[in-house]
Amino acid sequence: MYLSLNNRVKDFAELGKILQSENGQKTLEKEVLHQYQLNPWFIPPFIWNALEAIGKMLNERDLQRLYAFYSNKKELIFEQNCNVAVISAGNIPLAGFHDFFSVLFSGNRYVGKLSSQDHILLPALANILIGIAPEYKNKITFAEKLSSFDKIIATGSNNSARYFDYYFGKYPHILRRNRNSIAVLSGNETDEELALLCQDIFLYFGLGCRSISKIFIPENYNFRPLIEAIGKNGSIIADHHVYLNNLDYQKTIHLMNQQPFLDAGCVMLMESEFFSSPISILFYQYYHSLEEINNLIESSKEEIQCVVSNLKGVRNSVNLGKAQIPSLFDYADGMDTIEFLCTKL
């Protein structure tokens, strides 16, 4: 059977349904446990959360919207059958899924080099997809070394991005670097809204590019409701020994160096102008007006992945609790992956 674009919409919609079904979850239990055993940062609740988010992302309505949007762009070429190399990050479970989806959706062949920290889960999803339509077997390859490809997508740290640029800059490419996500608070958030913010902060131990690493707060902000919310909602990370080792280390260093911080139990709150915070630390910065915030976001857009806020005046933001639930249209670093993949060589 020819894997037409319409076929792919149906196939990925079916994958989404399977990931949200009880049978699908039973199918993946072994892989989830195996991945956790290999990488203690990938605790099962976080892996299941990532799988659930992908399942919801692959809903037929949004897949049809994606189909309609790109099929109307006459300058794009589907079915190029390019070999697309994808180097995936391993900071959170299934960080490379959207690239995997985009390569196959665009009619190309996926050649993936997975992180040693996350090399169990995506092949498991690929096997489910092949079970839906065996034709994908000839479209998917997982490789230790990349040798022959037409385009490349690589995600890594700022240091690895320099390496990527040196070795892969001559190919059509998307090369991604470190980014962080921020929240803009009013100081009037409800307990429910602060609980949602805690999800944005603590999910995946704050290791994802969509994890909130810094909050912007108004002058005279009252920290008490936030600290209480952290105490109520931080138990999933507070019991993790590797995370606690990081927390103890940071507290010791800052106490020895007499660097001020607020102790919120399972996280330290520190004032800083930087976006990227160490594990177990949440940065904060005061703001005077939303105009100031919007100007800062615009001037720092190369460093920011996602902005969350329930304030209507914050441009290009999503609501609290939505940072870790990207849609099919939320491209990493704002780069349209499918358009890149469908652009003529």
Tab-separated table of C-alpha atoms in Angstrom:
chain	number	residue	atom	x	y	z
A	1	MET	CA	0.000	0.000	0.000
A	2	TYR	CA	1.273	3.484	-0.911
A	3	LEU	CA	1.666	5.670	2.176
A	4	SER	CA	-0.188	8.720	0.912
A	5	LEU	CA	-0.367	11.841	3.045
A	6	ASN	CA	-3.950	10.961	3.939
A	7	ASN	CA	-2.816	7.457	4.945
A	8	ARG	CA	-0.219	8.994	7.246
A	9	VAL	CA	-2.845	11.139	8.926
A	10	LYS	CA	-4.886	8.026	9.686
A	11	ASP	CA	-1.856	5.999	10.780
A	12	PHE	CA	-0.613	8.583	13.271
A	13	ALA	CA	-4.135	9.151	14.553
A	14	GLU	CA	-4.297	5.417	15.210
A	15	LEU	CA	-0.949	5.557	17.008
A	16	GLY	CA	-2.345	8.364	19.175
A	17	LYS	CA	-5.371	6.258	20.094
A	18	ILE	CA	-3.185	3.262	20.964
A	19	LEU	CA	-0.949	5.352	23.241
A	20	GLN	CA	-4.011	6.499	25.183
A	21	SER	CA	-5.536	3.028	25.440
A	22	GLU	CA	-5.111	0.518	28.243
A	23	ASN	CA	-3.793	-2.117	25.831
A	24	GLY	CA	-1.255	0.310	24.423
A	25	GLN	CA	0.021	1.114	27.897
A	26	LYS	CA	0.353	-2.586	28.721
A	27	THR	CA	2.320	-3.076	25.506
A	28	LEU	CA	4.865	-0.460	26.616
A	29	GLU	CA	5.234	-1.419	30.301
A	30	LYS	CA	8.431	-3.406	29.706
A	31	GLU	CA	10.089	-0.611	27.713
A	32	VAL	CA	9.113	2.024	30.292
A	33	LEU	CA	10.689	0.012	33.112
A	34	HIS	CA	13.786	-0.766	31.030
A	35	GLN	CA	14.308	2.894	30.148
A	36	TYR	CA	13.972	3.904	33.807
A	37	GLN	CA	16.529	1.297	34.837
A	38	LEU	CA	18.990	2.735	32.321
A	39	ASN	CA	18.317	6.371	33.182
A	40	PRO	CA	17.135	7.194	36.735
A	41	TRP	CA	16.013	10.681	35.661
A	42	PHE	CA	13.289	9.049	33.535
A	43	ILE	CA	10.980	7.939	36.319
A	44	PRO	CA	7.916	5.993	35.088
A	45	PRO	CA	5.363	8.750	35.915
A	46	PHE	CA	7.296	11.165	33.698
A	47	ILE	CA	7.611	8.627	30.869
A	48	TRP	CA	3.890	7.895	31.001
A	49	ASN	CA	3.223	11.627	30.975
A	50	ALA	CA	5.320	12.016	27.813
A	51	LEU	CA	3.495	9.111	26.151
A	52	GLU	CA	0.110	10.545	27.124
A	53	ALA	CA	1.087	13.970	25.763
A	54	ILE	CA	2.092	12.392	22.427
A	55	GLY	CA	-1.145	10.429	22.337
A	56	LYS	CA	-3.150	13.616	22.779
A	57	MET	CA	-0.996	15.467	20.263
A	58	LEU	CA	-1.787	12.863	17.602
A	59	ASN	CA	-5.504	13.538	17.537
A	60	GLU	CA	-7.241	13.272	14.190
A	61	ARG	CA	-8.571	16.825	14.255
A	62	ASP	CA	-5.111	18.407	14.530
A	63	LEU	CA	-3.610	15.922	12.083
A	64	GLN	CA	-6.272	16.895	9.547
A	65	ARG	CA	-5.539	20.573	10.204
A	66	LEU	CA	-1.859	19.904	9.598
A	67	TYR	CA	-2.723	18.015	6.418
A	68	ALA	CA	-4.865	20.894	5.140
A	69	PHE	CA	-2.299	23.547	6.036
A	70	TYR	CA	0.657	21.970	4.251
A	71	SER	CA	-1.152	20.384	1.322
A	72	ASN	CA	-2.295	23.902	0.327
A	73	LYS	CA	1.296	25.142	0.121
A	74	LYS	CA	2.043	24.450	-3.529
A	75	GLU	CA	5.723	25.366	-3.211
A	76	LEU	CA	6.315	22.449	-0.846
A	77	ILE	CA	7.223	19.001	-2.129
A	78	PHE	CA	6.042	15.926	-0.282
A	79	GLU	CA	7.349	12.447	-1.134
A	80	GLN	CA	10.929	13.567	-1.778
A	81	ASN	CA	12.087	10.344	-0.105
A	82	CYS	CA	15.148	12.074	1.266
A	83	ASN	CA	17.260	10.363	3.899
A	84	VAL	CA	16.865	12.705	6.876
A	85	ALA	CA	19.328	12.220	9.713
A	86	VAL	CA	17.969	13.138	13.121
A	87	ILE	CA	20.232	13.479	16.159
A	88	SER	CA	17.952	13.546	19.192
A	89	ALA	CA	18.539	15.000	22.633
A	90	GLY	CA	18.138	12.796	25.697
A	91	ASN	CA	17.154	15.350	28.309
A	92	ILE	CA	13.517	14.236	28.602
A	93	PRO	CA	11.648	11.092	27.505
A	94	LEU	CA	10.938	10.991	23.756
A	95	ALA	CA	12.413	14.434	23.133
A	96	GLY	CA	12.892	13.462	19.487
A	97	PHE	CA	9.359	12.279	18.752
A	98	HIS	CA	8.166	15.395	16.903
A	99	ASP	CA	11.120	15.171	14.505
A	100	PHE	CA	10.390	11.470	13.980
A	101	PHE	CA	6.779	12.328	13.179
A	102	SER	CA	7.692	15.245	10.908
A	103	VAL	CA	10.120	13.221	8.792
A	104	LEU	CA	7.594	10.455	8.182
A	105	PHE	CA	4.636	12.806	7.746
A	106	SER	CA	6.561	14.702	5.063
A	107	GLY	CA	7.176	11.507	3.089
A	108	ASN	CA	10.876	11.178	3.844
A	109	ARG	CA	12.984	8.426	5.376
A	110	TYR	CA	13.975	8.719	9.011
A	111	VAL	CA	17.559	7.874	10.017
A	112	GLY	CA	17.790	8.432	13.761
A	113	LYS	CA	20.751	8.606	16.095
A	114	LEU	CA	19.304	8.439	19.580
A	115	SER	CA	20.837	9.623	22.813
A	116	SER	CA	22.256	6.897	25.038
A	117	GLN	CA	19.975	8.376	27.721
A	118	ASP	CA	16.793	7.726	25.712
A	119	HIS	CA	17.155	4.929	23.168
A	120	ILE	CA	14.412	2.493	24.209
A	121	LEU	CA	11.144	4.369	23.853
A	122	LEU	CA	11.157	5.743	20.298
A	123	PRO	CA	11.977	2.359	18.689
A	124	ALA	CA	9.071	0.930	20.703
A	125	LEU	CA	6.714	3.534	19.206
A	126	ALA	CA	8.178	2.869	15.771
A	127	ASN	CA	7.302	-0.820	16.168
A	128	ILE	CA	3.708	0.091	17.033
A	129	LEU	CA	3.546	2.299	13.935
A	130	ILE	CA	4.938	-0.528	11.777
A	131	GLY	CA	2.245	-2.759	13.242
A	132	ILE	CA	-0.349	-0.269	12.016
A	133	ALA	CA	1.199	-0.075	8.515
A	134	PRO	CA	4.157	-2.384	7.702
A	135	GLU	CA	5.301	-0.002	4.942
A	136	TYR	CA	6.932	2.189	7.586
A	137	LYS	CA	9.564	-0.482	8.163
A	138	ASN	CA	11.436	0.674	5.066
A	139	LYS	CA	11.103	4.295	6.167
A	140	ILE	CA	12.664	4.007	9.641
A	141	THR	CA	16.283	3.294	10.588
A	142	PHE	CA	18.008	3.709	13.932
A	143	ALA	CA	21.781	3.999	13.548
A	144	GLU	CA	24.823	4.328	15.792
A	145	LYS	CA	26.678	6.290	13.109
A	146	LEU	CA	25.314	8.556	10.391
A	147	SER	CA	26.864	7.973	7.002
A	148	SER	CA	24.518	8.810	4.116
A	149	PHE	CA	21.819	11.469	4.341
A	150	ASP	CA	20.385	14.416	2.410
A	151	LYS	CA	19.206	16.641	5.256
A	152	ILE	CA	19.887	16.715	8.974
A	153	ILE	CA	18.120	17.826	12.156
A	154	ALA	CA	20.277	17.903	15.288
A	155	THR	CA	19.374	18.946	18.816
A	156	GLY	CA	21.843	19.399	21.624
A	157	SER	CA	23.600	21.789	23.966
A	158	ASN	CA	25.272	25.018	22.887
A	159	ASN	CA	28.601	23.185	22.889
A	160	SER	CA	27.342	20.312	20.749
A	161	ALA	CA	25.682	22.815	18.388
A	162	ARG	CA	29.121	24.178	17.508
A	163	TYR	CA	30.219	20.644	16.742
A	164	PHE	CA	27.076	20.084	14.653
A	165	ASP	CA	27.676	23.276	12.707
A	166	TYR	CA	31.268	22.296	11.924
A	167	TYR	CA	30.425	18.800	10.686
A	168	PHE	CA	26.937	19.248	9.236
A	169	GLY	CA	26.804	22.885	8.149
A	170	LYS	CA	27.283	21.939	4.483
A	171	TYR	CA	23.995	19.968	4.456
A	172	PRO	CA	20.485	21.433	4.528
A	173	HIS	CA	19.975	21.518	8.276
A	174	ILE	CA	18.150	22.525	11.427
A	175	LEU	CA	20.588	22.782	14.332
A	176	ARG	CA	19.053	23.483	17.733
A	177	ARG	CA	20.734	24.837	20.847
A	178	ASN	CA	19.870	25.323	24.517
A	179	ARG	CA	16.638	27.145	25.256
A	180	ASN	CA	14.646	27.733	28.412
A	181	SER	CA	11.069	28.600	29.261
A	182	ILE	CA	9.745	31.330	31.507
A	183	ALA	CA	6.587	32.264	33.394
A	184	VAL	CA	5.200	35.754	33.940
A	185	LEU	CA	3.114	36.049	37.111
A	186	SER	CA	0.747	38.758	38.295
A	187	GLY	CA	0.868	37.891	41.995
A	188	ASN	CA	-2.881	37.206	41.949
A	189	GLU	CA	-2.736	33.570	40.806
A	190	THR	CA	-5.141	31.172	42.495
A	191	ASP	CA	-4.013	28.003	44.274
A	192	GLU	CA	-5.151	26.021	41.223
A	193	GLU	CA	-3.110	28.211	38.861
A	194	LEU	CA	-0.016	27.896	41.042
A	195	ALA	CA	-0.456	24.116	41.081
A	196	LEU	CA	-0.442	24.190	37.261
A	197	LEU	CA	2.691	26.337	37.326
A	198	CYS	CA	4.343	23.710	39.526
A	199	GLN	CA	3.673	21.131	36.800
A	200	ASP	CA	5.437	23.385	34.303
A	201	ILE	CA	8.397	23.705	36.679
A	202	PHE	CA	8.796	20.185	38.077
A	203	LEU	CA	7.819	17.886	35.217
A	204	TYR	CA	10.923	16.016	33.974
A	205	PHE	CA	12.818	17.548	36.949
A	206	GLY	CA	13.030	20.814	35.020
A	207	LEU	CA	15.357	19.274	32.430
A	208	GLY	CA	13.263	20.054	29.336
A	209	CYS	CA	13.549	23.132	27.131
A	210	ARG	CA	9.844	23.713	27.874
A	211	SER	CA	10.412	23.440	31.635
A	212	ILE	CA	10.056	26.728	33.493
A	213	SER	CA	13.505	27.743	34.703
A	214	LYS	CA	12.644	31.331	35.594
A	215	ILE	CA	9.648	33.358	36.749
A	216	PHE	CA	9.057	37.079	36.333
A	217	ILE	CA	7.219	38.649	39.237
A	218	PRO	CA	5.908	42.143	40.031
A	219	GLU	CA	7.492	44.338	42.670
A	220	ASN	CA	6.426	43.550	46.245
A	221	TYR	CA	5.520	39.999	45.172
A	222	ASN	CA	4.334	37.778	48.036
A	223	PHE	CA	6.252	34.495	47.774
A	224	ARG	CA	4.235	32.673	50.429
A	225	PRO	CA	1.444	31.294	48.155
A	226	LEU	CA	4.034	30.063	45.639
A	227	ILE	CA	6.167	28.396	48.322
A	228	GLU	CA	3.066	26.730	49.764
A	229	ALA	CA	2.089	25.494	46.286
A	230	ILE	CA	5.588	24.108	45.780
A	231	GLY	CA	5.301	22.249	49.094
A	232	LYS	CA	1.970	20.726	48.045
A	233	ASN	CA	2.950	19.812	44.494
A	234	GLY	CA	6.632	18.990	44.638
A	235	SER	CA	6.458	15.541	46.224
A	236	ILE	CA	7.153	13.704	42.952
A	237	ILE	CA	10.643	15.208	42.784
A	238	ALA	CA	11.262	15.605	46.529
A	239	ASP	CA	11.571	11.813	46.941
A	240	HIS	CA	14.070	11.328	44.106
A	241	HIS	CA	17.557	10.673	45.491
A	242	VAL	CA	19.512	11.932	42.456
A	243	TYR	CA	17.527	15.180	42.419
A	244	LEU	CA	17.955	15.571	46.181
A	245	ASN	CA	21.721	15.155	45.801
A	246	ASN	CA	21.688	18.103	43.403
A	247	LEU	CA	19.524	20.122	45.791
A	248	ASP	CA	21.790	19.413	48.780
A	249	TYR	CA	24.861	20.323	46.745
A	250	GLN	CA	23.369	23.646	45.607
A	251	LYS	CA	22.249	24.559	49.121
A	252	THR	CA	25.687	23.764	50.527
A	253	ILE	CA	27.509	25.797	47.886
A	254	HIS	CA	25.241	28.817	48.266
A	255	LEU	CA	25.403	28.749	52.060
A	256	MET	CA	29.195	28.492	51.993
A	257	ASN	CA	29.428	31.384	49.544
A	258	GLN	CA	26.803	33.368	51.474
A	259	GLN	CA	24.652	33.722	48.364
A	260	PRO	CA	21.057	34.603	49.292
A	261	PHE	CA	18.172	32.330	48.290
A	262	LEU	CA	14.672	31.419	49.411
A	263	ASP	CA	14.296	27.836	50.603
A	264	ALA	CA	11.065	26.419	49.167
A	265	GLY	CA	11.796	22.866	50.314
A	266	CYS	CA	12.347	20.901	47.118
A	267	VAL	CA	13.588	23.913	45.152
A	268	MET	CA	15.635	27.033	45.787
A	269	LEU	CA	14.392	30.428	44.608
A	270	MET	CA	17.142	32.834	43.542
A	271	GLU	CA	17.090	36.273	41.989
A	272	SER	CA	18.986	36.321	38.705
A	273	GLU	CA	18.989	37.932	35.266
A	274	PHE	CA	19.886	34.618	33.618
A	275	PHE	CA	17.344	32.277	32.009
A	276	SER	CA	19.057	28.898	32.446
A	277	SER	CA	19.032	27.734	36.052
A	278	PRO	CA	20.819	24.718	37.564
A	279	ILE	CA	18.819	21.643	38.545
A	280	SER	CA	16.857	22.330	41.780
A	281	ILE	CA	17.014	26.128	41.376
A	282	LEU	CA	14.248	28.389	40.053
A	283	PHE	CA	15.373	31.881	39.076
A	284	TYR	CA	13.162	34.922	39.551
A	285	GLN	CA	13.336	38.520	38.353
A	286	TYR	CA	11.171	41.525	39.147
A	287	TYR	CA	9.410	43.487	36.419
A	288	HIS	CA	7.765	46.908	36.380
A	289	SER	CA	5.422	46.702	33.388
A	290	LEU	CA	4.193	44.250	30.749
A	291	GLU	CA	5.789	46.454	28.110
A	292	GLU	CA	9.129	45.785	29.771
A	293	ILE	CA	8.390	42.048	29.777
A	294	ASN	CA	7.352	41.989	26.123
A	295	ASN	CA	10.467	43.904	25.094
A	296	LEU	CA	12.680	41.517	27.055
A	297	ILE	CA	10.993	38.463	25.500
A	298	GLU	CA	11.487	39.906	22.013
A	299	SER	CA	15.144	40.758	22.598
A	300	SER	CA	15.811	37.312	24.135
A	301	LYS	CA	13.747	35.199	21.716
A	302	GLU	CA	16.798	33.122	20.718
A	303	GLU	CA	17.060	31.939	24.338
A	304	ILE	CA	13.371	31.320	25.098
A	305	GLN	CA	11.395	28.258	24.047
A	306	CYS	CA	8.045	28.925	25.696
A	307	VAL	CA	6.350	31.661	27.733
A	308	VAL	CA	3.522	30.825	30.139
A	309	SER	CA	1.258	33.375	31.750
A	310	ASN	CA	-2.386	33.954	32.514
A	311	LEU	CA	-1.892	37.682	31.916
A	312	LYS	CA	-3.557	38.704	28.657
A	313	GLY	CA	-0.950	41.346	27.865
A	314	VAL	CA	1.964	38.894	27.607
A	315	ARG	CA	2.496	38.244	23.910
A	316	ASN	CA	2.797	34.748	22.432
A	317	SER	CA	2.207	33.053	25.772
A	318	VAL	CA	0.268	29.947	26.753
A	319	ASN	CA	-1.689	29.454	29.961
A	320	LEU	CA	-0.135	28.111	33.136
A	321	GLY	CA	0.053	24.326	32.997
A	322	LYS	CA	0.424	24.222	29.203
A	323	ALA	CA	4.211	24.503	28.857
A	324	GLN	CA	4.732	20.739	28.724
A	325	ILE	CA	1.786	20.011	26.427
A	326	PRO	CA	2.948	21.131	22.965
A	327	SER	CA	0.708	20.665	19.945
A	328	LEU	CA	1.698	19.439	16.506
A	329	PHE	CA	2.125	23.086	15.504
A	330	ASP	CA	4.583	23.912	18.319
A	331	TYR	CA	7.931	23.569	16.581
A	332	ALA	CA	11.081	23.580	18.695
A	333	ASP	CA	12.953	26.900	18.441
A	334	GLY	CA	10.112	28.206	16.262
A	335	MET	CA	11.556	26.486	13.184
A	336	ASP	CA	8.927	24.929	10.895
A	337	THR	CA	10.319	21.407	10.617
A	338	ILE	CA	7.824	20.145	8.049
A	339	GLU	CA	8.369	23.125	5.752
A	340	PHE	CA	12.121	22.485	5.973
A	341	LEU	CA	11.619	18.819	5.158
A	342	CYS	CA	9.354	19.598	2.181
A	343	THR	CA	11.618	22.249	0.669
A	344	LYS	CA	13.277	21.116	-2.544
A	345	LEU	CA	16.892	20.075	-2.236
